[in-house]
Amino acid sequence: MKIVVAIKQVPARDSLWRIASSGKWIEEADLSYEINEADAYALEAGLQLKEAHGGEVVALCAGPARVTQTIREALAKGADRAIHVEEDDPGALDPLATARLLAAALHSEAPDLVLTGLQSDDLGYGQTGAILAELLGLPHATIVMQVEKQDGGIRVKRELEDGWFQHVEMPLPALIAIQSGIGKLRYATLMGIKKAKTKQVRRVMAADLGVAGPEGAPAASVTIERLYLPERTKRAQLFEGNPREAAAQLVEKLRFEARVI
Amino acid sequence: MAPRHLEKVYAVEHALLEDYTPDAYTIALRQLLELAKPSIVLFPHTYQVLDFLPKLAASLGKVAVSGAISHRVDHGQLVLARQLFQGKVNADARFAGDAPHFASLQAGAYRADQLGPEGTPPGPEGTPESAPHPAAAVEKFAPRISPGDIRTRPLELFRESRQSLDLGAAEIIVSVGRGIKEAANIPLIEKLAEALGAELGASRPICDAGWLPMERQVGSSGQTVAPKMYMAIGISGAIQHLVGMKASRTVVAINKDPDAPIFEVADYGIVGDLFEVVPALVEALQRSK
Ligand SMILES: Cc1cc2nc3c(=O)[nH]c(=O)nc-3n(C[C@H](O)[C@H](O)[C@H](O)COP(=O)(O)OP(=O)(O)OC[C@H]3O[C@@H](n4cnc5c(N)ncnc54)[C@H](O)[C@@H]3O)c2cc1C
């Protein structure tokens, strides 16, 4: 099975960040980056399928030069090769624009299965996978917690609300958007890290794909006007400072005011 | 469907829509859009909508504004707010280009009970401003779909049989999130739960990592709870977590980030490092026994 896994690099959860002076994105200089959480699980799902059924895992990542770090980590974990779509301003892309780049980059690949994460931790649209399926003309399922190969295709387990699940069958090729938690994430081994250095990374410039860039780009249907900190409507009584005192105050309140203990 | 404040209701009916598939829903809705020619199409931000709306919008060259939490009208144009970075930042989005435009609205962002009484359009602050509307006409719409259009085969819905724990019955729940850092630290929270006579709950990443079983997950994919007291420790308060616990009578949050969204739904909070606060809390509870 030839499996493509689309991965995105996002600002690390704990990194220091502020809104950029343009008001349209965040200040990138302050950030550290990591692989998007759901995408790490998508990669894991791809690697497990390859281990069970053979084939190849190709990591696909759009972003500026800094994403080479995330690509290298994917290769170290076991992806066989990678495609890097160089795009300098990923914050400016909406999920349709991103999916157009990814679809164009896959033009010569003809994968059996395309895996994406369900949702990114930065923009959080939760759409790139399903859009990519539409652009590639593939059947799809999202919020998937399990992928099994069977005769003539795959069977996936979709997560629904309130603890419900559903199995869905479909033929290959197909696209599956993976939900966090699909399997235990592996670490890269020393051997894996060594091997990664020799693996192939195909670089394509976004501008050469004929879908982005000021001229060729189809008009955006949604524009982000500004980023801002949400107004917090705090009604909580907060206790700060010395943990011992704060804890004692809280216990007092819970006992005599809220009367819950 | 209650024809509340609606001009018209389309009932889209076809045997192939009985079981949800993204292919059939996209085909049916595209045909309806051609007929109805709406300028804006709104959906609830449910898992099902998340599955087909991106495809529907993309098939028309559009992006949906997913998970919108509020709106305003600026110079006659709709501006939708949505969350970025898991609720740390908001962004205002505006539609560009030709209609139709698409958006999905986050659960809890709008409330039906804030509309005026049945049959009246909402005026300022929900006061009725004009005479009641007559009940909306319901028009049946039969899309053209053939079995060959549908590429996925949905099977029965099911629940995990393992799920034996009903958190809904607990009076007090102590929930732990990613702030706990590693599995080895979970006993710290267990100690607190014990001191409070509480059940242990968790946010999704804790269950994803297998540090606590899935059945303890609180939120849109897990259990919905409303105990007397819900204590969230090292949980940021993402919207998918909040929908599972915000009906709790008293909410307590312990988080080192004073801007964490969890404090918005909390009644009491301690801003601090859980590794210092939780032991202090256990001690204070034992002392006051
Ligand atoms: C379709 C879908 C369904 C989902 N369903 C659910 C669901 O059912 N339940 C659910 O919970 N999530 C669900 N999620 C995930 C959700 O979006 C969040 O990612 C998740 O809730 C975050 O968990 P968290 O708050 O534990 O982690 P984080 O968001 O990483 O927050 C960790 C918090 O810990 C704090 N912290 C760190 N260190 C310390 C310390 N030493 N002391 C004190 N505080 C500290 C940080 O300030 C931060 O606020 C779902 C997501 C999707 C897309």
Coordinates of C-alpha atoms and ligand atoms in Angstrom, one line a residue:
Chain A
M1 CA 0.0 0.0 0.0
K2 CA 1.3 3.4 -0.9
I3 CA 0.4 5.7 2.0
V4 CA 0.8 9.5 2.0
V5 CA 0.5 11.2 5.3
A6 CA 0.0 15.0 5.3
I7 CA 1.6 16.6 8.3
K8 CA 1.7 20.2 9.5
Q9 CA 4.1 22.0 11.7
V10 CA 2.4 24.2 14.3
P11 CA 3.6 26.5 17.1
A12 CA 4.5 24.4 20.2
R13 CA 1.8 24.4 22.9
D14 CA 4.1 25.9 25.4
S15 CA 5.8 28.4 23.2
L16 CA 5.7 32.1 24.0
W17 CA 3.6 33.9 21.6
R18 CA 2.0 37.3 20.8
I19 CA -0.1 38.7 18.0
A20 CA 2.0 40.2 15.2
S21 CA 1.9 44.0 14.7
S22 CA 0.0 43.3 11.4
G23 CA -2.8 42.0 13.6
K24 CA -3.3 39.2 11.1
W25 CA -1.0 36.5 12.4
I26 CA 1.2 35.8 15.4
E27 CA 4.8 36.9 15.9
E28 CA 6.8 34.0 14.5
A29 CA 10.1 35.0 15.9
D30 CA 9.1 34.0 19.4
L31 CA 7.9 30.6 18.6
S32 CA 9.1 27.1 18.8
Y33 CA 7.4 24.5 16.6
E34 CA 6.2 20.9 16.7
I35 CA 4.2 18.5 14.6
N36 CA 0.5 19.0 14.9
E37 CA -0.9 16.5 17.4
A38 CA -3.5 14.9 15.3
D39 CA -1.0 14.6 12.4
A40 CA 1.4 12.7 14.7
Y41 CA -1.4 10.2 15.2
A42 CA -2.0 10.1 11.4
L43 CA 1.7 9.3 10.8
E44 CA 1.5 6.6 13.5
A45 CA -1.6 5.1 11.7
G46 CA 0.3 5.1 8.4
L47 CA 3.4 3.5 9.9
Q48 CA 1.3 0.7 11.5
L49 CA -0.5 0.0 8.3
K50 CA 2.7 -0.3 6.4
E51 CA 4.1 -2.6 9.1
A52 CA 1.1 -4.8 8.8
H53 CA 0.6 -4.8 5.0
G54 CA 3.9 -3.6 3.4
G55 CA 4.3 -0.7 1.1
E56 CA 5.6 2.8 1.5
V57 CA 4.8 5.8 3.7
V58 CA 5.4 9.3 2.2
A59 CA 5.3 12.3 4.5
L60 CA 3.8 15.4 2.8
C61 CA 4.3 18.8 4.4
A62 CA 3.7 22.4 3.3
G63 CA 5.5 25.2 4.9
P64 CA 8.6 27.4 5.1
A65 CA 12.2 26.1 5.5
R66 CA 11.6 25.5 9.3
V67 CA 9.3 22.5 8.6
T68 CA 12.3 20.5 7.5
Q69 CA 12.7 19.7 11.2
T70 CA 9.2 18.2 11.4
I71 CA 9.9 16.3 8.1
R72 CA 13.1 14.9 9.5
E73 CA 11.3 13.7 12.6
A74 CA 8.7 11.9 10.5
L75 CA 11.5 10.2 8.5
A76 CA 13.2 9.2 11.7
K77 CA 10.0 7.6 13.0
G78 CA 9.9 5.5 9.8
A79 CA 8.4 7.4 6.9
D80 CA 10.3 6.3 3.7
R81 CA 10.5 9.6 2.0
A82 CA 9.0 13.0 2.0
I83 CA 7.6 15.8 -0.1
H84 CA 8.2 19.4 1.1
V85 CA 5.9 22.0 -0.5
E86 CA 7.8 25.3 0.2
E87 CA 5.4 28.0 1.1
D88 CA 6.7 30.9 3.0
D89 CA 3.6 32.3 4.6
P90 CA 1.5 29.4 5.8
G91 CA -0.5 31.7 8.1
A92 CA -1.9 33.4 5.0
L93 CA -3.4 30.2 3.6
D94 CA -6.9 29.0 4.2
P95 CA -7.6 25.2 4.2
L96 CA -8.7 25.3 0.5
A97 CA -5.5 27.0 -0.6
T98 CA -3.4 24.5 1.5
A99 CA -5.4 21.5 0.1
R100 CA -4.8 22.8 -3.5
L101 CA -1.1 22.9 -2.9
L102 CA -1.1 19.4 -1.4
A103 CA -3.3 18.0 -4.2
A104 CA -1.0 19.5 -6.8
A105 CA 2.1 18.1 -5.1
L106 CA 0.5 14.6 -5.1
H107 CA -0.2 14.8 -8.9
S108 CA 2.4 12.2 -9.8
E109 CA 2.1 10.0 -6.7
A110 CA -1.2 8.1 -7.1
P111 CA -1.3 6.9 -3.5
D112 CA -3.7 4.2 -2.3
L113 CA -4.4 5.9 1.0
V114 CA -4.0 9.6 2.0
L115 CA -4.0 10.2 5.8
T116 CA -4.3 13.6 7.4
G117 CA -4.9 14.8 11.0
L118 CA -8.4 15.8 11.8
Q119 CA -7.7 19.3 12.8
S120 CA -4.7 21.6 13.3
D121 CA -3.9 23.1 16.7
D122 CA -3.2 26.5 15.2
L123 CA -5.9 27.5 12.7
G124 CA -8.2 24.7 13.8
Y125 CA -10.5 24.7 10.7
G126 CA -10.7 20.9 10.7
Q127 CA -11.3 21.0 7.0
T128 CA -8.1 20.3 5.0
G129 CA -8.5 16.5 4.9
A130 CA -12.1 16.5 3.6
I131 CA -11.2 19.3 1.1
L132 CA -8.2 17.4 -0.1
A133 CA -10.4 14.3 -0.7
E134 CA -12.8 16.4 -2.8
L135 CA -9.9 17.9 -4.8
L136 CA -8.4 14.4 -5.4
G137 CA -11.8 12.9 -6.2
L138 CA -11.4 10.4 -3.3
P139 CA -14.0 9.0 -0.9
H140 CA -13.2 10.0 2.7
A141 CA -14.1 9.7 6.4
T142 CA -13.1 12.0 9.2
I143 CA -12.6 11.7 13.0
V144 CA -11.3 8.2 12.5
M145 CA -10.0 6.1 15.4
Q146 CA -9.0 2.9 13.6
V147 CA -8.2 1.9 10.0
E148 CA -8.3 -1.8 8.9
K149 CA -7.4 -3.1 5.5
Q150 CA -9.9 -5.6 4.1
D151 CA -10.6 -7.1 0.7
G152 CA -11.2 -4.4 -1.8
G153 CA -10.6 -1.5 0.5
I154 CA -10.6 -0.4 4.1
R155 CA -12.9 -0.4 7.1
V156 CA -12.6 2.6 9.5
K157 CA -14.0 3.4 12.9
R158 CA -15.4 6.9 13.1
E159 CA -15.9 8.6 16.4
L160 CA -19.3 10.2 16.9
E161 CA -20.5 12.4 19.8
D162 CA -21.1 11.1 23.3
G163 CA -19.1 7.9 23.1
W164 CA -20.8 6.5 20.0
F165 CA -18.8 5.0 17.1
Q166 CA -19.5 3.8 13.6
H167 CA -17.7 1.6 11.1
V168 CA -17.6 2.8 7.5
E169 CA -16.3 0.8 4.6
M170 CA -14.9 2.2 1.4
P171 CA -12.7 1.2 -1.6
L172 CA -9.2 2.4 -2.1
P173 CA -7.9 4.9 -3.0
A174 CA -9.4 6.9 -0.2
L175 CA -8.6 9.7 2.3
I176 CA -8.9 9.4 6.0
A177 CA -8.7 12.2 8.6
I178 CA -7.3 10.8 11.8
Q179 CA -8.4 11.7 15.3
S180 CA -5.9 11.9 18.1
G181 CA -5.5 8.7 20.1
I182 CA -5.6 6.2 17.3
G183 CA -2.6 4.3 18.7
K184 CA 0.4 4.8 20.9
L185 CA 2.8 7.3 19.4
R186 CA 6.3 5.9 18.8
Y187 CA 9.6 7.7 19.5
A188 CA 12.3 7.9 16.9
T189 CA 15.1 5.4 17.5
L190 CA 18.8 6.4 17.2
M191 CA 18.9 4.1 14.2
G192 CA 15.9 5.8 12.7
I193 CA 17.4 9.3 13.2
K194 CA 20.6 8.1 11.5
K195 CA 18.7 6.6 8.6
A196 CA 16.5 9.7 8.1
K197 CA 19.6 11.6 6.9
T198 CA 19.8 9.4 3.8
K199 CA 16.1 9.5 2.9
Q200 CA 14.8 11.4 0.0
V201 CA 13.0 14.7 0.4
R202 CA 11.4 16.0 -2.8
R203 CA 11.1 19.8 -2.7
V204 CA 8.6 21.7 -4.7
M205 CA 8.0 25.4 -4.7
A206 CA 4.4 26.4 -4.0
A207 CA 4.6 29.0 -6.8
D208 CA 5.6 26.2 -9.3
L209 CA 2.5 24.2 -8.6
G210 CA 0.2 26.6 -10.5
V211 CA -2.3 27.0 -7.7
A212 CA -0.7 29.6 -5.4
G213 CA 1.0 32.9 -5.9
P214 CA -0.5 36.3 -6.5
E215 CA -1.5 35.7 -10.1
G216 CA -2.5 32.1 -10.4
A217 CA -4.3 32.0 -7.1
P218 CA -8.0 31.6 -7.1
A219 CA -9.7 34.3 -5.0
A220 CA -10.0 33.5 -1.3
S221 CA -13.6 33.1 -0.2
V222 CA -12.8 34.0 3.4
T223 CA -10.4 36.6 4.6
I224 CA -9.1 36.9 8.1
E225 CA -9.4 40.4 9.2
R226 CA -7.7 40.5 12.5
L227 CA -6.5 38.4 15.4
Y228 CA -7.2 39.5 19.0
L229 CA -7.2 38.2 22.5
P230 CA -10.7 37.1 23.5
E231 CA -12.4 39.1 26.2
R232 CA -12.4 36.9 29.2
T233 CA -15.6 37.2 31.1
K234 CA -14.1 35.9 34.4
R235 CA -16.5 35.3 37.2
A236 CA -14.2 33.0 39.0
Q237 CA -12.9 34.0 42.5
L238 CA -9.1 33.5 42.0
F239 CA -6.6 32.7 44.6
E240 CA -3.0 33.4 43.7
G241 CA 0.3 33.5 45.4
N242 CA 1.5 31.1 48.1
P243 CA 0.0 27.7 47.3
R244 CA -0.6 26.8 50.9
E245 CA -2.6 29.9 51.6
A246 CA -4.4 29.6 48.3
A247 CA -5.3 26.0 49.0
A248 CA -6.6 26.9 52.5
Q249 CA -8.7 29.7 51.1
L250 CA -10.2 27.5 48.4
V251 CA -11.1 24.7 50.9
E252 CA -12.7 27.3 53.1
K253 CA -14.8 28.6 50.2
L254 CA -15.8 25.1 49.0
R255 CA -16.9 24.2 52.5
F256 CA -18.7 27.3 53.7
E257 CA -19.7 29.2 50.6
A258 CA -20.3 26.6 47.8
R259 CA -21.0 23.9 50.4
V260 CA -19.8 21.2 48.1
I261 CA -17.5 19.4 50.5
Chain B
M1 CA -39.3 21.1 12.8
A2 CA -40.6 24.1 14.6
P3 CA -41.0 26.9 12.1
R4 CA -39.4 29.4 14.4
H5 CA -38.8 32.8 12.7
L6 CA -38.3 31.0 9.4
E7 CA -39.6 32.1 6.0
K8 CA -39.5 28.6 4.6
V9 CA -38.4 25.1 5.4
Y10 CA -37.0 22.7 2.8
A11 CA -37.4 19.1 3.7
V12 CA -34.8 17.2 1.7
E13 CA -36.0 13.7 1.3
H14 CA -34.4 10.7 -0.4
A15 CA -34.1 7.1 0.6
L16 CA -30.3 7.4 0.1
L17 CA -30.1 10.1 2.7
E18 CA -31.4 7.7 5.4
D19 CA -27.9 6.7 6.5
Y20 CA -25.5 9.6 6.5
T21 CA -22.8 9.6 3.9
P22 CA -20.7 12.6 2.9
D23 CA -21.3 11.9 -0.8
A24 CA -25.1 11.8 -0.7
Y25 CA -25.3 14.8 1.6
T26 CA -23.0 16.8 -0.6
I27 CA -24.9 16.0 -3.7
A28 CA -28.3 16.7 -2.2
L29 CA -27.3 20.0 -0.6
R30 CA -25.6 21.2 -3.8
Q31 CA -28.8 20.6 -5.7
L32 CA -30.8 22.4 -3.0
L33 CA -28.4 25.4 -3.1
E34 CA -28.9 25.7 -6.9
L35 CA -32.6 25.9 -6.3
A36 CA -32.7 28.1 -3.2
K37 CA -29.8 30.4 -4.1
P38 CA -29.0 31.4 -0.5
S39 CA -26.4 34.0 0.2
I40 CA -25.3 32.4 3.5
V41 CA -25.6 28.7 4.6
L42 CA -25.3 28.0 8.3
F43 CA -24.7 24.7 9.9
P44 CA -24.3 23.5 13.5
H45 CA -20.7 22.6 14.2
T46 CA -21.3 18.9 14.8
Y47 CA -19.0 16.0 13.9
Q48 CA -21.3 15.1 11.0
V49 CA -21.1 18.6 9.6
L50 CA -17.4 18.6 10.1
D51 CA -17.3 15.5 7.8
F52 CA -19.2 16.9 4.8
L53 CA -19.3 20.7 4.9
P54 CA -15.6 21.2 3.8
K55 CA -16.3 19.0 0.8
L56 CA -19.5 20.7 -0.1
A57 CA -18.0 24.2 0.2
A58 CA -14.8 23.1 -1.7
S59 CA -16.9 21.7 -4.5
L60 CA -18.0 25.3 -5.1
G61 CA -14.6 26.7 -4.6
K62 CA -15.4 28.0 -1.1
V63 CA -14.1 27.7 2.4
A64 CA -16.5 27.4 5.3
V65 CA -15.9 29.4 8.4
S66 CA -15.9 26.5 10.8
G67 CA -16.7 26.7 14.4
A68 CA -17.9 30.4 14.5
I69 CA -18.7 31.6 18.0
S70 CA -20.3 35.0 17.4
H71 CA -21.0 37.5 14.6
R72 CA -21.5 41.2 14.0
V73 CA -22.6 43.1 11.0
D74 CA -20.1 45.8 9.7
H75 CA -21.2 48.0 6.8
G76 CA -23.8 45.5 5.8
Q77 CA -21.3 42.7 5.8
L78 CA -21.2 39.7 8.1
V79 CA -18.1 39.3 10.3
L80 CA -17.8 36.0 12.1
A81 CA -15.5 35.3 15.0
R82 CA -13.8 32.0 15.5
Q83 CA -11.2 30.6 17.8
L84 CA -7.6 29.9 16.9
F85 CA -4.9 28.2 18.9
Q86 CA -7.3 26.1 20.9
G87 CA -9.2 29.1 22.2
K88 CA -6.1 31.3 23.1
V89 CA -6.9 33.8 20.3
N90 CA -9.9 34.9 18.3
A91 CA -10.0 35.9 14.7
D92 CA -12.5 37.9 12.8
A93 CA -13.3 36.4 9.3
R94 CA -15.2 38.0 6.5
F95 CA -16.6 36.4 3.4
A96 CA -15.2 37.5 0.0
G97 CA -16.4 36.8 -3.5
D98 CA -19.8 35.6 -4.6
A99 CA -22.5 33.8 -2.6
P100 CA -23.2 31.2 -1.3
H101 CA -21.0 31.6 1.9
F102 CA -20.7 28.8 4.4
A103 CA -20.2 28.7 8.2
S104 CA -20.7 26.2 11.0
L105 CA -21.7 27.6 14.4
Q106 CA -20.0 26.2 17.6
A107 CA -22.2 24.4 20.1
G108 CA -23.4 26.8 22.8
A109 CA -22.5 29.9 20.8
Y110 CA -26.1 30.7 20.1
R111 CA -29.1 29.7 22.2
A112 CA -32.6 29.0 21.0
D113 CA -34.0 30.2 24.2
Q114 CA -32.6 33.7 23.6
L115 CA -34.9 34.1 20.6
G116 CA -38.2 35.8 21.0
P117 CA -41.4 33.7 21.6
E118 CA -42.4 31.3 18.9
G119 CA -43.4 33.0 15.7
T120 CA -41.8 36.4 16.3
P121 CA -38.6 37.6 14.8
P122 CA -36.0 38.6 17.4
G123 CA -35.8 42.3 17.9
P124 CA -33.1 44.1 19.9
E125 CA -32.3 42.1 23.0
G126 CA -34.7 39.5 22.0
T127 CA -37.8 41.6 22.3
P128 CA -40.5 41.0 19.7
E129 CA -40.5 43.9 17.3
S130 CA -43.3 43.1 14.9
A131 CA -46.4 41.0 14.5
P132 CA -45.9 37.2 14.7
H133 CA -44.9 35.5 11.5
P134 CA -47.3 33.0 10.0
A135 CA -46.0 29.5 10.3
A136 CA -43.3 28.8 7.6
A137 CA -44.3 26.8 4.6
V138 CA -42.6 23.4 4.4
E139 CA -41.5 22.6 0.9
K140 CA -40.4 19.1 0.0
F141 CA -37.2 18.7 -2.1
A142 CA -36.3 15.5 -3.7
P143 CA -32.7 15.5 -4.9
R144 CA -31.4 13.2 -7.6
I145 CA -29.0 10.7 -6.1
S146 CA -28.1 7.3 -7.5
P147 CA -26.5 4.5 -5.5
G148 CA -23.4 4.7 -7.7
D149 CA -22.7 8.2 -6.4
I150 CA -22.1 6.9 -2.9
R151 CA -18.6 5.5 -2.4
T152 CA -18.6 4.8 1.4
R153 CA -20.7 2.2 3.2
P154 CA -21.8 3.2 6.7
L155 CA -22.5 0.4 9.1
E156 CA -24.4 0.3 12.5
L157 CA -23.6 2.8 15.2
F158 CA -22.2 1.2 18.4
R159 CA -20.8 2.0 21.8
E160 CA -17.7 0.5 23.3
S161 CA -18.9 -2.4 25.4
R162 CA -16.0 -1.8 27.8
Q163 CA -17.6 1.4 29.0
S164 CA -18.8 0.4 32.4
L165 CA -18.1 3.6 34.4
D166 CA -20.8 6.2 34.6
L167 CA -19.2 9.4 35.6
G168 CA -22.6 11.0 35.4
A169 CA -23.5 9.5 38.8
A170 CA -20.5 11.1 40.6
E171 CA -21.1 13.9 43.1
I172 CA -17.6 15.2 42.8
I173 CA -15.2 14.8 39.8
V174 CA -11.5 15.6 39.9
S175 CA -10.3 15.9 36.3
V176 CA -6.8 15.9 35.1
G177 CA -5.3 17.4 31.9
R178 CA -2.1 17.6 30.0
G179 CA -0.6 19.9 32.6
I180 CA 0.2 16.7 34.6
K181 CA 3.0 16.1 32.1
E182 CA 3.5 12.3 32.5
A183 CA 1.7 9.2 33.5
A184 CA 3.9 8.8 36.6
N185 CA 2.3 12.0 38.1
I186 CA -1.3 10.7 37.9
P187 CA -1.2 9.4 41.5
L188 CA -0.9 13.0 42.7
I189 CA -4.4 13.6 41.4
E190 CA -5.6 10.3 42.6
K191 CA -4.6 11.3 46.1
L192 CA -6.7 14.5 45.8
A193 CA -9.6 12.6 44.4
E194 CA -9.4 10.3 47.4
A195 CA -9.3 13.2 49.9
L196 CA -12.5 14.6 48.3
G197 CA -14.2 11.2 47.8
A198 CA -14.3 12.1 44.1
E199 CA -14.3 10.1 40.8
L200 CA -11.3 10.7 38.5
G201 CA -12.0 12.3 35.1
A202 CA -9.6 13.4 32.4
S203 CA -9.3 15.5 29.3
R204 CA -8.8 13.8 26.0
P205 CA -4.9 13.9 25.7
I206 CA -4.7 11.9 28.9
C207 CA -6.9 9.1 27.6
D208 CA -5.3 9.3 24.1
A209 CA -2.0 8.6 25.7
G210 CA -3.5 5.7 27.6
W211 CA -2.6 7.3 31.0
L212 CA -6.2 6.8 32.1
P213 CA -8.9 4.7 30.4
M214 CA -11.1 6.2 27.7
E215 CA -14.2 5.8 29.9
R216 CA -12.9 8.6 32.1
Q217 CA -12.8 11.1 29.3
V218 CA -15.0 14.1 29.7
G219 CA -16.1 16.2 26.7
S220 CA -17.9 16.0 23.4
S221 CA -16.4 12.6 22.5
G222 CA -16.5 11.3 26.1
Q223 CA -19.0 11.7 28.9
T224 CA -21.2 14.6 29.7
V225 CA -21.2 15.3 33.4
A226 CA -22.9 17.8 35.8
P227 CA -21.7 16.9 39.3
K228 CA -22.0 19.1 42.4
M229 CA -18.3 20.0 42.0
Y230 CA -16.0 19.6 39.0
M231 CA -12.3 20.3 39.6
A232 CA -10.2 20.8 36.4
I233 CA -6.5 20.4 37.0
G234 CA -4.1 21.3 34.3
I235 CA -6.9 21.5 31.7
S236 CA -6.9 24.5 29.4
G237 CA -10.7 24.5 28.7
A238 CA -11.0 23.7 25.0
I239 CA -14.5 24.0 23.7
Q240 CA -14.8 20.2 23.3
H241 CA -13.9 19.7 26.9
L242 CA -16.2 22.5 28.2
V243 CA -19.3 21.1 26.5
G244 CA -18.9 18.0 28.7
M245 CA -18.7 19.7 32.1
K246 CA -20.0 23.2 32.0
A247 CA -23.4 22.3 33.5
S248 CA -21.6 21.3 36.7
R249 CA -22.9 23.2 39.8
T250 CA -19.5 24.4 41.0
V251 CA -16.4 24.4 38.8
V252 CA -12.9 24.8 40.3
A253 CA -9.9 25.3 38.0
I254 CA -6.2 24.9 38.9
N255 CA -4.0 26.2 36.1
K256 CA -0.7 28.0 35.9
D257 CA -2.0 30.2 33.0
P258 CA -4.3 33.0 34.2
D259 CA -5.6 33.4 30.7
A260 CA -6.6 29.7 30.3
P261 CA -10.2 29.6 29.0
I262 CA -11.2 27.2 31.8
F263 CA -11.3 30.2 34.2
E264 CA -14.2 31.5 32.2
V265 CA -16.5 28.7 33.3
A266 CA -14.9 28.4 36.8
D267 CA -16.5 29.6 40.0
Y268 CA -13.2 29.3 42.0
G269 CA -9.7 29.0 40.7
I270 CA -6.1 28.8 41.8
V271 CA -3.5 30.3 39.4
G272 CA -0.4 28.3 40.1
D273 CA 1.7 25.2 39.5
L274 CA -0.4 22.2 40.1
F275 CA 2.6 20.3 41.4
E276 CA 2.7 22.7 44.3
V277 CA -1.1 23.5 44.6
V278 CA -2.4 19.9 44.6
P279 CA -0.3 18.6 47.5
A280 CA -1.2 21.8 49.4
L281 CA -4.8 21.2 48.7
V282 CA -4.6 17.6 49.9
E283 CA -3.0 18.8 53.1
A284 CA -5.6 21.6 53.6
L285 CA -8.4 19.1 53.1
Q286 CA -6.9 16.7 55.7
R287 CA -6.3 19.5 58.1
S288 CA -9.9 20.8 57.9
K289 CA -11.4 17.3 58.4
Ligands
LIG1 C1 -13.5 16.3 17.3 C2 -12.8 16.6 18.6 C3 -13.3 16.0 19.7 C4 -12.7 16.2 21.0 N1 -13.2 15.6 22.1 C5 -12.7 16.0 23.3 C6 -13.3 15.5 24.5 O1 -14.3 14.7 24.5 N2 -12.7 15.8 25.7 C7 -11.6 16.6 25.8 O2 -11.1 16.9 26.9 N3 -11.0 17.1 24.6 C8 -11.5 16.8 23.4 N4 -10.9 17.2 22.3 C9 -9.6 17.9 22.4 C10 -9.6 19.3 22.8 O3 -9.7 20.1 21.6 C11 -8.3 19.7 23.5 O4 -7.2 19.4 22.7 C12 -8.1 19.1 24.8 O5 -9.3 19.2 25.6 C13 -7.0 19.7 25.6 O6 -6.7 19.0 26.8 P1 -6.0 19.7 28.0 O7 -6.7 20.9 28.4 O8 -5.7 18.6 29.0 O9 -4.5 20.1 27.3 P2 -3.9 21.5 26.9 O10 -4.9 22.2 26.1 O11 -2.6 21.2 26.5 O12 -3.9 22.2 28.3 C14 -3.0 22.0 29.4 C15 -3.2 23.0 30.4 O13 -2.4 22.7 31.5 C16 -1.8 23.9 32.1 N5 -0.6 23.5 32.8 C17 0.6 23.1 32.3 N6 1.4 22.8 33.2 C18 0.8 23.1 34.4 C19 1.3 23.1 35.8 N7 2.5 22.7 36.1 N8 0.4 23.5 36.7 C20 -0.9 24.0 36.3 N9 -1.3 24.0 35.1 C21 -0.5 23.6 34.1 C22 -1.6 24.8 30.9 O14 -1.6 26.1 31.2 C23 -2.8 24.4 30.0 O15 -3.9 25.3 30.2 C24 -11.5 17.0 21.0 C25 -11.0 17.6 19.9 C26 -11.6 17.4 18.7 C27 -11.1 18.0 17.4

